[in-house]
């Protein structure tokens, strides 16, 4: 199920940190940690993943390694050397901390969802009270994993997995593209990882958020005023179960006894709040709770799509024409192919192809 | 070397009073270096583990297909939203009428109140358009979670229910003698199980150990434990979206029972003279009962 870790000299993911004693003996080379990364990178690993070896640690290892011989050295000199190294280490740490912040930002899902058509499907019995007090929304979100199709490469998706595997097994294919005879090499597609998860949103039918409440009264009094105003059915309100009021943020959460009152009030953007003789309009908005479920990182594996290379020196520059020829060739069983779903090639410029579930 | 070159925090140690102080100073510096190196390694590890393009620890595989979607230029993060499901509570004494043609629904809604003729008396009901909350923007970031692990490597054809499997894993990894600790949460994922512990060090320790023989039913299975990345919602916007084909009927008087009411409503709303039309579905929730209307996205 899971991918195997590339074999390396280190046994575990979390290597033991060096102890002070070790500094006096042979040093632990931090570069050893990077060996795993260098070995593991293949196919689509981005070029920025070169092993990071800070210059300071090399110097540090030299010093520590020589510590045995340093007994003869004046301590003062040693102290200042180590101090200098420590300063360099601190700088390096600062740099990586900044980089870490930047990197975590790149692994994000950021999506504006276009309007999706929804339709009535069925009716169910609510299992509990909580199911009834909210309108619940759920959906699945899954990364489309991008693949950079370089110039001279093509992607072909077959209907059947066996056909794709066979094409890869055959490896070399002589394909006629217009007047030329090219040799294409078939390989599996190496994909990056993506994330998938479920989003669950509960929109309360019994609670509403109230904001922009004027800060004119002491807490307990304001709470009473809120309850009074929101109970007035002539203004669209209803019997109030509970009021949570935050004087500092000038906001409140009102829970009604009956569901449906919230909907009515939310049809308006604001609501009248009576304080003594004055009427203030306070802003009302829905109370929602959103959370993620089943979040996981997955590693993309292409079973039906194959990478074809060898189109770099093609005379034809029309991508569609080339795609047609490739498709025709690989539809034929005698060429080792089968039913083809999609073909896409990059001739003049690279394209980004998206893989999805 | 001048003491002026030295880090200000250590100046106090460098008074040349005697070898005793020098020793201490040296030791303090070496200890600091060790701490700094540890921190550096931790950062390097975190950066490496960060979900850039390929994560260096085992994650479940998911088969993907190229369906022809492509773009010019730089790769942009994109995602697919599917399986939208909305459950809308219907109060007692209400009904949901879904028409074939959204224009019919629009016409029906022009009158806020409808009078339904039934065998000599009239039912007065209210009709309302239906709006459902839809997710319009989602921003989620991922980061390594120090308290959680992913358990994977389950044998194919395992004859355990979700609950049974989760229980067995919680029992095994809840024991300190197995290297585990108090389990705070557990979740079944595709290709693995996520376990969350109350103490940080438990997750780290289990990842270090890596492999475990866990009794799952009749036999023992070799399972693997690896680091887990969790997601955090940075932004989620929900906006109301109308359901053009459906209409809510409210405040239905308690005069007829379920099936009869359903027929009556269907007949009424099909009459073109009443602005009605072909009715696709009528769902009735009699007074005193409750129902949950389920809406799904057409493609998912």
Tab-separated table of N, CA and C in Angstrom, chain B residues 26 145 164:
chain	number	residue	atom	x	y	z
B	26	UNK	N	34.028	27.199	27.390
B	26	UNK	CA	34.149	26.277	26.266
B	26	UNK	C	32.991	25.288	26.255
B	145	UNK	N	1.845	16.760	11.385
B	145	UNK	CA	1.173	16.750	12.677
B	145	UNK	C	1.948	15.874	13.634
B	164	UNK	N	-14.498	-2.471	14.025
B	164	UNK	CA	-13.657	-3.524	14.612
B	164	UNK	C	-12.187	-3.210	14.387
